[in-house]
């Protein structure tokens, strides 16, 4: 998959920079065209001569060449690249990338890069565990960068722990898989629902739930990364979609969500319904704020909300896939299978509130995917981003 791809290899000043030479060789051997961008301190660890000999291109480090005045355009480089990999990424460079400190060619190029960015951190275990590093890495993830986690083992300091840069062969595999996955859903259209719904009581109050939308947004990012065009019908959440292939349609109530989903369902290849839709809505929405003065406690009469999954299940045509979620507290599997059948779904993703780390608001999830044939795949506790990868891997595309 790397043949003919334009890759920027960013090298920073860490002892793991010696491994970047192997990484460069592997990328070139796989047929990629590689432009090395190195920080000034990176050059203390590995010489530009070695890197330019292997890449067949002059190494870029400064904004211009001192004796000729030739300007190195970080903007052009950023547009040229199909991917950028920063390996090793030191704590300092990660901090600069997370905060937009563009004081060298590498970070400036990073900020200009339109393509997917991979970051392979390498540092001492205590630096790696410092809350500042952890927060900066989380920030990079939120920008859509793919973090290639360091492994544990003996470090340059002779201490043992997490901080060793992933091996070059593994890094190449991650980039290769990215390019492979990137086209696996090309041309596909996917509808995803996410977040809670809010059912209005009066101008300031609503009935809602604790759904954060994280699972649905992770699914949308993963499908978009693979080349799908995603329509994300989202209830009120504090999240932003990152990938340009995602169109977010913001809704508030279940009825609005149903209307938007029904309007685009005919045009999609699949729908993944991860929203926590409120089951009931108030019969009446008060125009003015419900006052407290009365002695009587107000009684709120509720009506049933439409079941979006079941509605789409009724509209489903041959070739379309419909995937639902079930959040259960008891009789988990039996309830999930009953929903799968009743709503005419192809698969249902079951998460139990009994599992620590699963369900609403968390960054992790533990799910079992059940299909119409009764096949079950139980996944371990993983980040919601990894659960999204696993779920999308199970779709027929
Ligand atoms: O029936 P239950 O709410 O447990 O079903 C969960 C599945 O159905 C989820 O995929 C959810 O997004 C979907 N659902 C829906 N409309 C509703 C209720 C649930 O689309 N009104």
Coordinates of C-alpha atoms and ligand atoms in Angstrom, one line a residue:
X1 CA 0.0 0.0 0.0
X2 CA 3.0 2.3 0.5
X3 CA 4.1 2.2 -3.1
X4 CA 4.3 5.8 -4.5
X5 CA 3.0 7.3 -1.3
X6 CA 4.5 10.6 -0.2
X7 CA 5.6 10.4 3.4
X8 CA 7.2 13.0 5.7
X9 CA 9.4 11.4 8.3
X10 CA 9.8 13.8 11.2
X11 CA 12.8 13.0 13.5
X12 CA 13.3 14.7 16.9
X13 CA 16.2 14.7 19.4
X14 CA 15.8 11.4 21.2
X15 CA 18.1 8.4 21.5
X16 CA 15.5 6.3 19.5
X17 CA 16.4 8.5 16.5
X18 CA 18.9 5.7 15.5
X19 CA 15.8 3.5 14.8
X20 CA 14.5 6.1 12.4
X21 CA 17.2 5.1 9.9
X22 CA 15.7 1.6 9.8
X23 CA 12.3 3.1 9.5
X24 CA 13.4 5.2 6.6
X25 CA 14.9 2.2 4.9
X26 CA 11.8 0.1 5.3
X27 CA 9.6 2.9 3.9
X28 CA 11.8 3.4 0.9
X29 CA 11.9 -0.4 0.4
X30 CA 8.1 -0.5 0.4
X31 CA 8.1 2.0 -2.5
X32 CA 7.3 5.2 -0.6
X33 CA 8.9 8.6 -1.4
X34 CA 10.2 10.0 1.9
X35 CA 11.1 13.5 2.8
X36 CA 12.9 13.7 6.1
X37 CA 12.3 16.8 8.4
X38 CA 14.6 16.8 11.4
X39 CA 14.7 19.1 14.4
X40 CA 18.0 20.8 15.3
X41 CA 18.5 18.5 18.3
X42 CA 17.6 15.5 16.1
X43 CA 20.8 16.2 14.2
X44 CA 22.8 15.6 17.4
X45 CA 21.7 12.0 17.3
X46 CA 21.7 11.2 13.6
X47 CA 23.4 12.9 10.7
X48 CA 21.5 14.4 7.7
X49 CA 24.1 12.8 5.4
X50 CA 22.9 9.3 6.4
X51 CA 19.3 10.3 6.0
X52 CA 19.6 12.1 2.7
X53 CA 21.7 9.2 1.3
X54 CA 19.0 6.8 2.2
X55 CA 16.0 8.9 1.1
X56 CA 17.6 10.3 -2.0
X57 CA 16.5 13.8 -1.0
X58 CA 18.2 16.6 0.9
X59 CA 17.1 16.6 4.6
X60 CA 15.1 19.6 5.7
X61 CA 15.8 21.1 9.1
X62 CA 15.8 24.9 8.9
X63 CA 13.3 27.3 7.3
X64 CA 15.9 28.2 4.6
X65 CA 19.4 27.1 3.5
X66 CA 21.8 29.7 5.0
X67 CA 24.3 30.1 2.1
X68 CA 21.8 30.1 -0.8
X69 CA 18.8 31.7 1.0
X70 CA 16.6 28.9 -0.5
X71 CA 13.2 28.9 1.3
X72 CA 11.8 25.5 2.4
X73 CA 8.1 25.8 2.2
X74 CA 6.4 23.9 5.1
X75 CA 3.1 24.6 3.4
X76 CA 4.1 22.9 0.2
X77 CA 5.5 20.0 2.1
X78 CA 2.3 19.7 4.2
X79 CA 0.3 19.6 1.0
X80 CA 2.7 17.1 -0.7
X81 CA 2.4 14.5 2.0
X82 CA 0.0 11.5 2.0
X83 CA 1.0 10.9 5.6
X84 CA 3.4 12.3 8.2
X85 CA 5.1 10.2 10.8
X86 CA 7.0 11.7 13.7
X87 CA 9.3 9.0 15.1
X88 CA 10.7 9.4 17.6
X89 CA 8.5 12.1 19.1
X90 CA 10.0 13.5 22.2
X91 CA 8.0 15.0 25.1
X92 CA 9.1 18.5 24.0
X93 CA 8.0 18.0 20.4
X94 CA 4.7 16.4 21.5
X95 CA 4.1 19.5 23.8
X96 CA 4.8 21.9 20.9
X97 CA 2.6 20.0 18.5
X98 CA -0.2 19.9 21.1
X99 CA 0.0 23.6 21.7
X100 CA 1.0 25.0 18.3
X101 CA 4.5 26.2 19.2
X102 CA 5.8 26.5 15.7
X103 CA 9.4 27.4 16.4
X104 CA 11.1 24.8 14.1
X105 CA 10.6 23.4 10.7
X106 CA 9.2 20.1 11.9
X107 CA 6.4 21.6 14.1
X108 CA 5.6 24.1 11.4
X109 CA 5.3 21.3 8.8
X110 CA 3.1 19.4 11.3
X111 CA 0.7 22.3 11.6
X112 CA 0.5 22.7 7.8
X113 CA 0.0 19.0 7.1
X114 CA -3.4 18.1 5.7
X115 CA -2.8 14.4 5.7
X116 CA -3.0 11.8 8.5
X117 CA -0.3 12.2 11.1
X118 CA 1.2 9.3 13.1
X119 CA 3.1 10.0 16.3
X120 CA 5.5 7.4 17.8
X121 CA 6.5 8.8 21.2
X122 CA 9.8 7.7 22.8
X123 CA 11.1 8.9 26.2
X124 CA 11.9 7.9 29.7
X125 CA 9.2 6.2 31.7
X126 CA 8.6 9.1 34.2
X127 CA 8.4 11.6 31.4
X128 CA 6.0 9.4 29.6
X129 CA 3.8 9.1 32.7
X130 CA 3.9 12.8 33.6
X131 CA 0.3 14.3 33.5
X132 CA 1.6 16.9 31.1
X133 CA 2.8 14.3 28.5
X134 CA -0.4 12.3 29.0
X135 CA -2.6 15.4 28.5
X136 CA -0.6 16.5 25.4
X137 CA -0.9 13.0 23.8
X138 CA -4.6 13.0 24.5
X139 CA -4.8 16.4 22.8
X140 CA -3.0 15.1 19.7
X141 CA -5.4 12.2 19.6
X142 CA -8.3 14.7 19.7
X143 CA -6.8 16.4 16.7
X144 CA -7.2 13.1 14.8
X145 CA -3.5 12.1 15.0
X146 CA -2.8 8.4 15.4
X147 CA -0.6 7.6 18.4
X148 CA 1.7 4.6 18.0
X149 CA 2.1 3.7 21.6
X150 CA 5.6 3.1 22.9
X151 CA 6.3 -0.3 24.3
X152 CA 7.7 -1.3 27.7
X153 CA 11.3 -2.6 28.2
X154 CA 14.7 -1.4 29.0
X155 CA 15.2 2.3 28.2
X156 CA 18.4 4.3 27.4
X157 CA 18.4 5.4 31.1
X158 CA 18.7 1.6 32.0
X159 CA 15.4 2.0 33.8
X160 CA 12.7 -0.4 32.7
X161 CA 9.2 0.8 31.8
X162 CA 7.0 2.2 29.1
X163 CA 8.7 4.6 26.7
X164 CA 10.5 2.6 24.0
X165 CA 9.7 3.7 20.5
X166 CA 7.7 1.0 18.7
X167 CA 9.9 -1.1 16.4
X168 CA 10.2 0.3 12.8
X169 CA 8.6 -2.9 11.3
X170 CA 5.5 -2.4 13.5
X171 CA 5.4 1.3 12.6
X172 CA 5.4 0.5 8.9
X173 CA 2.6 -2.0 9.5
X174 CA 0.5 0.6 11.2
X175 CA 1.0 3.1 8.3
X176 CA 0.4 0.3 5.7
X177 CA -2.8 -0.8 7.4
X178 CA -4.0 2.8 7.5
X179 CA -3.6 3.2 3.7
X180 CA -5.3 -0.2 3.2
X181 CA -8.2 0.7 5.5
X182 CA -8.5 4.2 4.1
X183 CA -9.9 2.9 0.8
X184 CA -11.9 -0.1 2.2
X185 CA -15.1 2.0 2.6
X186 CA -14.5 4.4 -0.3
X187 CA -17.7 5.2 -2.0
X188 CA -19.8 3.9 0.9
X189 CA -22.3 6.1 2.7
X190 CA -22.9 5.6 6.4
X191 CA -25.5 7.0 8.7
X192 CA -24.6 7.1 12.4
X193 CA -26.7 8.3 15.4
X194 CA -24.9 9.5 18.5
X195 CA -25.5 11.0 21.9
X196 CA -28.6 11.5 24.0
X197 CA -31.9 13.1 23.0
X198 CA -33.4 16.0 25.0
X199 CA -37.1 16.0 25.3
X200 CA -38.3 19.5 26.2
X201 CA -40.5 20.2 29.2
X202 CA -40.4 24.0 29.1
X203 CA -38.0 26.6 27.7
X204 CA -35.3 25.7 30.3
X205 CA -35.8 22.1 31.2
X206 CA -35.7 18.7 29.4
X207 CA -35.7 15.0 30.0
X208 CA -32.4 13.5 28.9
X209 CA -29.8 10.9 29.8
X210 CA -26.0 10.7 30.5
X211 CA -24.9 9.6 27.0
X212 CA -21.7 11.5 26.0
X213 CA -21.8 10.5 22.3
X214 CA -18.2 9.2 22.5
X215 CA -19.0 5.8 21.0
X216 CA -20.9 7.2 18.0
X217 CA -18.3 9.9 17.3
X218 CA -15.5 7.2 17.4
X219 CA -17.5 5.1 14.9
X220 CA -18.0 8.1 12.7
X221 CA -14.3 9.0 12.7
X222 CA -13.3 5.4 11.9
X223 CA -15.8 5.0 9.0
X224 CA -14.6 8.4 7.6
X225 CA -11.0 7.4 8.0
X226 CA -11.7 4.4 5.8
X227 CA -13.1 6.6 3.1
X228 CA -16.8 6.5 3.8
X229 CA -19.0 9.5 3.6
X230 CA -20.6 9.8 7.0
X231 CA -23.8 11.5 8.1
X232 CA -23.7 11.8 11.9
X233 CA -27.1 12.7 13.4
X234 CA -26.1 13.8 16.8
X235 CA -28.0 14.7 19.9
X236 CA -26.6 17.5 22.2
X237 CA -23.0 16.5 23.1
X238 CA -19.8 18.4 23.9
X239 CA -17.9 16.7 21.1
X240 CA -16.7 17.9 17.7
X241 CA -16.2 15.6 14.6
X242 CA -12.7 16.0 13.2
X243 CA -12.7 14.2 9.8
X244 CA -13.8 16.3 6.8
X245 CA -15.9 13.3 5.5
X246 CA -18.3 13.6 8.4
X247 CA -21.3 15.8 8.0
X248 CA -22.9 16.5 11.5
X249 CA -26.6 17.1 11.7
X250 CA -27.3 18.4 15.1
X251 CA -30.7 17.5 16.6
X252 CA -32.3 17.7 20.0
X253 CA -35.3 15.4 20.3
X254 CA -36.1 11.8 19.2
X255 CA -38.6 13.0 16.7
X256 CA -36.1 15.4 15.1
X257 CA -33.5 12.6 15.1
X258 CA -36.0 10.2 13.5
X259 CA -37.0 12.7 10.8
X260 CA -33.3 13.4 9.8
X261 CA -32.5 9.6 9.8
X262 CA -35.5 8.7 7.7
X263 CA -34.7 11.5 5.2
X264 CA -31.3 10.1 4.4
X265 CA -31.7 6.4 5.0
X266 CA -32.6 5.5 1.4
X267 CA -29.2 6.9 0.3
X268 CA -26.9 5.0 2.7
X269 CA -25.3 1.6 2.6
X270 CA -25.5 1.1 6.3
X271 CA -26.7 2.8 9.5
X272 CA -25.2 2.4 13.0
X273 CA -27.5 3.5 15.7
X274 CA -25.6 4.3 18.8
X275 CA -27.7 7.1 20.1
X276 CA -29.3 6.8 23.5
X277 CA -32.8 7.9 22.4
X278 CA -35.2 8.9 25.2
X279 CA -38.1 6.4 25.3
X280 CA -40.6 9.0 26.4
X281 CA -41.3 12.7 25.8
X282 CA -43.6 15.0 27.6
X283 CA -47.1 15.2 26.0
X284 CA -47.1 19.0 26.4
X285 CA -44.2 21.4 26.1
X286 CA -44.9 24.4 28.3
X287 CA -44.3 27.7 26.5
X288 CA -43.3 29.4 29.8
X289 CA -41.1 28.1 32.6
X290 CA -43.0 25.8 34.9
X291 CA -43.2 27.8 38.2
X292 CA -42.6 26.6 41.7
X293 CA -45.2 28.7 43.4
X294 CA -48.0 26.2 43.3
X295 CA -48.6 23.9 46.2
X296 CA -49.3 21.0 43.9
X297 CA -46.3 19.1 42.5
X298 CA -46.7 19.2 38.7
X299 CA -47.6 15.9 37.1
X300 CA -45.8 15.4 33.7
X301 CA -47.7 13.2 31.3
X302 CA -45.4 11.3 28.9
X303 CA -45.9 9.8 25.5
X304 CA -43.9 7.2 23.7
X305 CA -41.1 8.4 21.4
X306 CA -40.7 6.8 17.9
X307 CA -38.3 3.9 17.8
X308 CA -35.8 5.1 15.1
X309 CA -34.1 1.7 14.9
X310 CA -37.4 -0.1 14.3
X311 CA -38.5 2.5 11.8
X312 CA -35.4 2.1 9.8
X313 CA -35.6 -1.7 10.2
X314 CA -39.0 -1.5 8.5
X315 CA -37.6 0.6 5.6
X316 CA -34.5 -1.5 5.1
X317 CA -33.9 -2.8 1.6
X318 CA -31.8 -5.7 0.5
X319 CA -28.1 -4.9 0.8
X320 CA -28.5 -2.3 3.5
X321 CA -27.0 -3.1 6.9
X322 CA -28.5 -1.9 10.2
X323 CA -26.5 -2.1 13.4
X324 CA -28.0 -1.2 16.8
X325 CA -26.7 -0.9 20.4
X326 CA -28.2 -2.3 23.5
X327 CA -27.3 -1.1 27.0
X328 CA -28.7 -3.5 29.5
X329 CA -28.5 -4.0 33.2
X330 CA -30.0 -7.6 33.4
X331 CA -30.9 -10.5 31.1
X332 CA -28.4 -8.8 28.8
X333 CA -28.1 -11.3 25.9
X334 CA -31.7 -12.4 25.8
X335 CA -32.8 -8.7 25.7
X336 CA -30.3 -7.8 23.0
X337 CA -31.4 -10.7 20.8
X338 CA -35.0 -9.8 21.3
X339 CA -34.2 -6.2 20.1
X340 CA -32.1 -7.5 17.2
X341 CA -35.2 -9.4 15.9
X342 CA -37.9 -6.9 16.8
X343 CA -36.1 -4.0 15.1
X344 CA -34.9 -6.0 12.1
X345 CA -31.2 -5.3 12.8
X346 CA -28.3 -7.2 11.3
X347 CA -26.1 -6.9 14.3
X348 CA -26.5 -5.6 17.9
X349 CA -23.7 -4.3 20.0
X350 CA -24.4 -5.2 23.6
X351 CA -22.8 -3.3 26.5
X352 CA -23.7 -4.0 30.1
X353 CA -23.8 -1.4 32.8
X354 CA -22.5 -4.2 35.1
X355 CA -19.1 -4.1 33.4
X356 CA -16.8 -1.4 34.9
X357 CA -15.5 0.9 32.2
X358 CA -18.4 0.2 29.8
X359 CA -21.4 2.4 28.9
X360 CA -22.1 6.1 29.3
X361 CA -19.5 8.8 29.5
X362 CA -16.4 6.6 29.8
X363 CA -13.5 6.6 27.3
X364 CA -13.6 2.8 27.3
X365 CA -16.2 0.2 26.4
X366 CA -16.6 -3.6 26.7
X367 CA -19.0 -5.0 24.2
X368 CA -20.3 -8.2 22.7
X369 CA -21.4 -8.1 19.0
X370 CA -24.3 -10.5 18.2
X371 CA -25.5 -11.1 14.6
X372 CA -28.8 -12.5 13.2
X373 CA -27.3 -15.9 12.8
X374 CA -26.6 -15.9 16.6
X375 CA -22.8 -15.5 16.2
X376 CA -21.3 -13.7 19.2
X377 CA -18.0 -11.9 19.4
X378 CA -17.0 -10.8 22.9
X379 CA -14.4 -8.0 22.9
X380 CA -12.2 -7.2 25.9
X381 CA -12.3 -3.7 27.6
X382 CA -10.8 -1.3 25.0
X383 CA -10.8 2.4 24.2
X384 CA -14.0 3.5 22.4
X385 CA -11.7 4.3 19.4
X386 CA -10.5 0.6 19.3
X387 CA -14.1 -0.7 19.8
X388 CA -15.1 1.4 16.8
X389 CA -12.3 -0.2 14.7
X390 CA -13.4 -3.7 15.8
X391 CA -17.1 -3.0 15.0
X392 CA -16.4 -1.5 11.6
X393 CA -14.1 -4.5 10.8
X394 CA -17.1 -6.7 11.3
X395 CA -19.3 -4.9 8.8
X396 CA -19.7 -6.3 5.3
X397 CA -18.1 -3.8 3.1
Ligands
LIG1 O1 -34.9 -0.4 22.9 P1 -33.5 0.1 23.2 O2 -33.5 1.6 23.5 O3 -32.8 -0.6 24.2 O4 -32.7 -0.1 21.8 C1 -31.4 0.3 21.6 C2 -31.1 0.5 20.2 O5 -32.3 1.1 19.5 C3 -30.0 1.5 20.0 O6 -29.4 1.1 18.8 C4 -30.7 2.8 19.9 O7 -29.9 3.8 19.2 C5 -32.0 2.4 19.1 N1 -33.2 3.2 19.5 C6 -33.7 4.1 18.6 N2 -34.9 4.8 18.9 C7 -35.4 4.7 20.1 C8 -34.9 3.8 21.0 C9 -33.7 3.1 20.7 O8 -33.2 4.2 17.4 N3 -36.5 5.4 20.3

